[in-house]
Amino acid sequence: MSSPRDLSTPLGRARMLLAMLAVPKLRAGIGRMLAGDGAPEAPDVHGPLSQLDWLGADGQVDDAALRESAEAIALMRSSEAILEVSRLDGIPVKTEESRQVSGRIARIVFERVGAERTLTEGELNAAIAMFAADVALVRRDAVDSGVLERSTDGAAYRLAAD
């Protein structure tokens, strides 16, 4: 099986473009560059626009880079995304953020196996391992945040009722 694709560059490119399009002066600068009128000189516009690796100051567009970003977005919206992205090597350090990520992972697990199911700790660990390296942290966070309920003996887990 091939290793996951590195989607960070094409997805980062798309995220950057959307963020810039949300700022009127950057949006105008992109339009100016696309029209072939050159990059704006103002440092607060020129600096950010110089980060666009797919757009030259002369208006030349790297079609392959844009195509790669469009394909990455399409992939991330598909059911094949899980096969292309690696699992999380780290969970956020802040407790609230960690619990949010862990809760989302637990919900995804139960969306896939069935929300009504009860899983053994081993089954849950195997499912979580598809998403995150620190299985125990995700499992504990999901219980602590109330997303998962654990049996009194700690052997079984189920999705908590909303």
PDB file of C-alpha atoms in Angstrom:
ATOM      1  CA  MET A   1       0.000   0.000   0.000  1.00  0.00           C
ATOM      2  CA  SER A   2       1.345   3.427  -0.845  1.00  0.00           C
ATOM      3  CA  SER A   3       1.972   5.953   1.873  1.00  0.00           C
ATOM      4  CA  PRO A   4      -0.373   8.907   2.326  1.00  0.00           C
ATOM      5  CA  ARG A   5       0.047  11.788  -0.067  1.00  0.00           C
ATOM      6  CA  ASP A   6       1.494  15.050   1.246  1.00  0.00           C
ATOM      7  CA  LEU A   7      -1.468  17.367   0.863  1.00  0.00           C
ATOM      8  CA  SER A   8      -0.072  20.184   2.993  1.00  0.00           C
ATOM      9  CA  THR A   9       1.258  22.256   0.075  1.00  0.00           C
ATOM     10  CA  PRO A  10      -1.788  22.158  -2.205  1.00  0.00           C
ATOM     11  CA  LEU A  11      -4.247  22.575   0.680  1.00  0.00           C
ATOM     12  CA  GLY A  12      -2.130  25.346   2.198  1.00  0.00           C
ATOM     13  CA  ARG A  13      -2.107  27.080  -1.174  1.00  0.00           C
ATOM     14  CA  ALA A  14      -5.917  26.947  -1.342  1.00  0.00           C
ATOM     15  CA  ARG A  15      -6.331  28.118   2.263  1.00  0.00           C
ATOM     16  CA  MET A  16      -3.953  31.023   1.648  1.00  0.00           C
ATOM     17  CA  LEU A  17      -5.796  32.110  -1.482  1.00  0.00           C
ATOM     18  CA  LEU A  18      -9.175  32.053   0.238  1.00  0.00           C
ATOM     19  CA  ALA A  19      -7.815  34.022   3.189  1.00  0.00           C
ATOM     20  CA  MET A  20      -6.351  36.631   0.832  1.00  0.00           C
ATOM     21  CA  LEU A  21      -9.567  36.898  -1.168  1.00  0.00           C
ATOM     22  CA  ALA A  22     -11.355  37.814   2.067  1.00  0.00           C
ATOM     23  CA  VAL A  23      -9.211  40.993   2.386  1.00  0.00           C
ATOM     24  CA  PRO A  24     -10.259  43.678  -0.120  1.00  0.00           C
ATOM     25  CA  LYS A  25      -6.798  45.173  -0.726  1.00  0.00           C
ATOM     26  CA  LEU A  26      -5.253  41.724  -1.236  1.00  0.00           C
ATOM     27  CA  ARG A  27      -8.134  40.702  -3.505  1.00  0.00           C
ATOM     28  CA  ALA A  28      -7.539  43.864  -5.564  1.00  0.00           C
ATOM     29  CA  GLY A  29      -3.817  43.085  -5.689  1.00  0.00           C
ATOM     30  CA  ILE A  30      -4.474  39.558  -6.938  1.00  0.00           C
ATOM     31  CA  GLY A  31      -6.776  40.991  -9.608  1.00  0.00           C
ATOM     32  CA  ARG A  32      -4.100  43.467 -10.637  1.00  0.00           C
ATOM     33  CA  MET A  33      -1.510  40.706 -10.921  1.00  0.00           C
ATOM     34  CA  LEU A  34      -3.863  38.439 -12.873  1.00  0.00           C
ATOM     35  CA  ALA A  35      -4.531  41.308 -15.270  1.00  0.00           C
ATOM     36  CA  GLY A  36      -0.779  41.551 -15.868  1.00  0.00           C
ATOM     37  CA  ASP A  37      -0.441  44.968 -14.214  1.00  0.00           C
ATOM     38  CA  GLY A  38       2.298  43.783 -11.832  1.00  0.00           C
ATOM     39  CA  ALA A  39       2.426  43.341  -8.109  1.00  0.00           C
ATOM     40  CA  PRO A  40       1.311  46.242  -5.913  1.00  0.00           C
ATOM     41  CA  GLU A  41       4.193  48.091  -4.289  1.00  0.00           C
ATOM     42  CA  ALA A  42       2.692  48.654  -0.835  1.00  0.00           C
ATOM     43  CA  PRO A  43       4.595  46.341   1.551  1.00  0.00           C
ATOM     44  CA  ASP A  44       1.421  45.269   3.367  1.00  0.00           C
ATOM     45  CA  VAL A  45       0.058  44.002   0.046  1.00  0.00           C
ATOM     46  CA  HIS A  46       3.211  43.023  -1.827  1.00  0.00           C
ATOM     47  CA  GLY A  47       4.524  40.908   1.053  1.00  0.00           C
ATOM     48  CA  PRO A  48       1.499  38.620   1.364  1.00  0.00           C
ATOM     49  CA  LEU A  49       0.997  38.375  -2.408  1.00  0.00           C
ATOM     50  CA  SER A  50       4.615  37.310  -2.864  1.00  0.00           C
ATOM     51  CA  GLN A  51       3.656  34.120  -0.980  1.00  0.00           C
ATOM     52  CA  LEU A  52       1.404  32.994  -3.842  1.00  0.00           C
ATOM     53  CA  ASP A  53       3.656  30.398  -5.474  1.00  0.00           C
ATOM     54  CA  TRP A  54       1.233  29.885  -8.354  1.00  0.00           C
ATOM     55  CA  LEU A  55       1.020  33.540  -9.465  1.00  0.00           C
ATOM     56  CA  GLY A  56       3.867  35.558 -10.897  1.00  0.00           C
ATOM     57  CA  ALA A  57       4.040  39.359 -10.653  1.00  0.00           C
ATOM     58  CA  ASP A  58       3.637  39.424 -14.443  1.00  0.00           C
ATOM     59  CA  GLY A  59       0.306  37.605 -14.201  1.00  0.00           C
ATOM     60  CA  GLN A  60       1.630  34.200 -15.255  1.00  0.00           C
ATOM     61  CA  VAL A  61      -0.327  31.421 -13.568  1.00  0.00           C
ATOM     62  CA  ASP A  62       1.118  28.021 -12.705  1.00  0.00           C
ATOM     63  CA  ASP A  63      -1.804  25.928 -13.944  1.00  0.00           C
ATOM     64  CA  ALA A  64      -0.327  22.689 -12.586  1.00  0.00           C
ATOM     65  CA  ALA A  65      -0.122  24.127  -9.050  1.00  0.00           C
ATOM     66  CA  LEU A  66      -3.744  25.277  -9.184  1.00  0.00           C
ATOM     67  CA  ARG A  67      -4.848  21.936 -10.586  1.00  0.00           C
ATOM     68  CA  GLU A  68      -2.993  20.148  -7.766  1.00  0.00           C
ATOM     69  CA  SER A  69      -4.822  22.296  -5.190  1.00  0.00           C
ATOM     70  CA  ALA A  70      -8.211  21.684  -6.824  1.00  0.00           C
ATOM     71  CA  GLU A  71      -7.537  17.931  -6.849  1.00  0.00           C
ATOM     72  CA  ALA A  72      -6.493  18.001  -3.178  1.00  0.00           C
ATOM     73  CA  ILE A  73      -9.701  19.792  -2.212  1.00  0.00           C
ATOM     74  CA  ALA A  74     -11.777  17.308  -4.205  1.00  0.00           C
ATOM     75  CA  LEU A  75      -9.958  14.429  -2.535  1.00  0.00           C
ATOM     76  CA  MET A  76     -10.509  15.843   0.948  1.00  0.00           C
ATOM     77  CA  ARG A  77     -14.232  16.095   0.229  1.00  0.00           C
ATOM     78  CA  SER A  78     -14.412  12.468  -0.902  1.00  0.00           C
ATOM     79  CA  SER A  79     -14.744   9.226   0.997  1.00  0.00           C
ATOM     80  CA  GLU A  80     -11.194   8.422  -0.133  1.00  0.00           C
ATOM     81  CA  ALA A  81      -9.669  11.143   2.082  1.00  0.00           C
ATOM     82  CA  ILE A  82      -9.029   8.760   4.954  1.00  0.00           C
ATOM     83  CA  LEU A  83      -6.805   6.693   2.665  1.00  0.00           C
ATOM     84  CA  GLU A  84      -4.678   9.671   1.684  1.00  0.00           C
ATOM     85  CA  VAL A  85      -3.986  11.491   4.923  1.00  0.00           C
ATOM     86  CA  SER A  86      -1.806  10.238   7.700  1.00  0.00           C
ATOM     87  CA  ARG A  87      -3.055   9.982  11.237  1.00  0.00           C
ATOM     88  CA  LEU A  88      -2.464  12.717  13.781  1.00  0.00           C
ATOM     89  CA  ASP A  89       0.920  12.398  15.431  1.00  0.00           C
ATOM     90  CA  GLY A  90       0.032  14.968  18.045  1.00  0.00           C
ATOM     91  CA  ILE A  91      -3.089  16.215  19.744  1.00  0.00           C
ATOM     92  CA  PRO A  92      -3.314  19.884  20.812  1.00  0.00           C
ATOM     93  CA  VAL A  93      -1.764  20.561  24.207  1.00  0.00           C
ATOM     94  CA  LYS A  94      -4.546  22.775  25.570  1.00  0.00           C
ATOM     95  CA  THR A  95      -7.134  20.601  27.315  1.00  0.00           C
ATOM     96  CA  GLU A  96     -10.158  22.214  25.654  1.00  0.00           C
ATOM     97  CA  GLU A  97      -8.678  21.862  22.158  1.00  0.00           C
ATOM     98  CA  SER A  98      -7.502  18.321  22.878  1.00  0.00           C
ATOM     99  CA  ARG A  99     -10.976  17.309  24.000  1.00  0.00           C
ATOM    100  CA  GLN A 100     -12.551  18.852  20.907  1.00  0.00           C
ATOM    101  CA  VAL A 101     -10.253  16.911  18.576  1.00  0.00           C
ATOM    102  CA  SER A 102     -10.639  13.711  20.582  1.00  0.00           C
ATOM    103  CA  GLY A 103     -14.410  14.086  20.693  1.00  0.00           C
ATOM    104  CA  ARG A 104     -14.546  14.547  16.935  1.00  0.00           C
ATOM    105  CA  ILE A 105     -12.435  11.423  16.409  1.00  0.00           C
ATOM    106  CA  ALA A 106     -14.731   9.416  18.711  1.00  0.00           C
ATOM    107  CA  ARG A 107     -17.825  10.660  16.885  1.00  0.00           C
ATOM    108  CA  ILE A 108     -16.327   9.710  13.518  1.00  0.00           C
ATOM    109  CA  VAL A 109     -15.520   6.230  14.837  1.00  0.00           C
ATOM    110  CA  PHE A 110     -19.107   5.709  15.948  1.00  0.00           C
ATOM    111  CA  GLU A 111     -20.526   7.238  12.739  1.00  0.00           C
ATOM    112  CA  ARG A 112     -18.676   4.484  10.905  1.00  0.00           C
ATOM    113  CA  VAL A 113     -19.388   1.518  13.179  1.00  0.00           C
ATOM    114  CA  GLY A 114     -22.883   2.573  14.203  1.00  0.00           C
ATOM    115  CA  ALA A 115     -23.875   5.014  16.907  1.00  0.00           C
ATOM    116  CA  GLU A 116     -25.833   2.359  18.799  1.00  0.00           C
ATOM    117  CA  ARG A 117     -22.879  -0.036  19.097  1.00  0.00           C
ATOM    118  CA  THR A 118     -20.891  -0.749  22.225  1.00  0.00           C
ATOM    119  CA  LEU A 119     -17.194  -1.350  21.563  1.00  0.00           C
ATOM    120  CA  THR A 120     -14.640  -3.154  23.667  1.00  0.00           C
ATOM    121  CA  GLU A 121     -11.584  -1.146  24.614  1.00  0.00           C
ATOM    122  CA  GLY A 122      -9.565  -3.097  22.038  1.00  0.00           C
ATOM    123  CA  GLU A 123     -12.072  -2.403  19.261  1.00  0.00           C
ATOM    124  CA  LEU A 124     -12.201   1.278  20.156  1.00  0.00           C
ATOM    125  CA  ASN A 125      -8.400   1.487  20.337  1.00  0.00           C
ATOM    126  CA  ALA A 126      -8.069  -0.078  16.875  1.00  0.00           C
ATOM    127  CA  ALA A 127     -10.592   2.363  15.419  1.00  0.00           C
ATOM    128  CA  ILE A 128      -8.982   5.394  17.069  1.00  0.00           C
ATOM    129  CA  ALA A 129      -5.541   4.266  15.869  1.00  0.00           C
ATOM    130  CA  MET A 130      -6.709   4.932  12.305  1.00  0.00           C
ATOM    131  CA  PHE A 131      -6.838   8.631  13.218  1.00  0.00           C
ATOM    132  CA  ALA A 132      -4.363   9.302  16.023  1.00  0.00           C
ATOM    133  CA  ALA A 133      -1.120   7.894  17.385  1.00  0.00           C
ATOM    134  CA  ASP A 134      -1.979   8.555  21.051  1.00  0.00           C
ATOM    135  CA  VAL A 135      -4.983   6.253  21.353  1.00  0.00           C
ATOM    136  CA  ALA A 136      -5.186   6.393  25.155  1.00  0.00           C
ATOM    137  CA  LEU A 137      -5.268  10.205  25.200  1.00  0.00           C
ATOM    138  CA  VAL A 138      -8.054  10.345  22.607  1.00  0.00           C
ATOM    139  CA  ARG A 139     -10.073   7.711  24.475  1.00  0.00           C
ATOM    140  CA  ARG A 140      -9.634   9.461  27.870  1.00  0.00           C
ATOM    141  CA  ASP A 141     -10.402  12.907  26.441  1.00  0.00           C
ATOM    142  CA  ALA A 142     -13.547  11.622  24.738  1.00  0.00           C
ATOM    143  CA  VAL A 143     -14.739  10.116  28.046  1.00  0.00           C
ATOM    144  CA  ASP A 144     -13.744  13.190  30.095  1.00  0.00           C
ATOM    145  CA  SER A 145     -15.573  15.505  27.695  1.00  0.00           C
ATOM    146  CA  GLY A 146     -18.729  13.388  27.827  1.00  0.00           C
ATOM    147  CA  VAL A 147     -18.642  12.257  24.191  1.00  0.00           C
ATOM    148  CA  LEU A 148     -18.084   8.628  25.188  1.00  0.00           C
ATOM    149  CA  GLU A 149     -19.441   6.658  28.101  1.00  0.00           C
ATOM    150  CA  ARG A 150     -17.246   3.974  29.681  1.00  0.00           C
ATOM    151  CA  SER A 151     -18.546   0.943  31.546  1.00  0.00           C
ATOM    152  CA  THR A 152     -17.693   0.841  35.249  1.00  0.00           C
ATOM    153  CA  ASP A 153     -15.081  -1.860  34.641  1.00  0.00           C
ATOM    154  CA  GLY A 154     -13.558   0.166  31.747  1.00  0.00           C
ATOM    155  CA  ALA A 155     -13.977  -2.678  29.276  1.00  0.00           C
ATOM    156  CA  ALA A 156     -16.680  -1.193  27.037  1.00  0.00           C
ATOM    157  CA  TYR A 157     -17.408   2.158  25.436  1.00  0.00           C
ATOM    158  CA  ARG A 158     -20.375   3.685  23.678  1.00  0.00           C
ATOM    159  CA  LEU A 159     -21.318   7.040  22.235  1.00  0.00           C
ATOM    160  CA  ALA A 160     -23.031   9.194  24.844  1.00  0.00           C
ATOM    161  CA  ALA A 161     -26.581  10.326  24.116  1.00  0.00           C
ATOM    162  CA  ASP A 162     -26.756  13.939  22.945  1.00  0.00           C
TER     163      ASP A 162
END
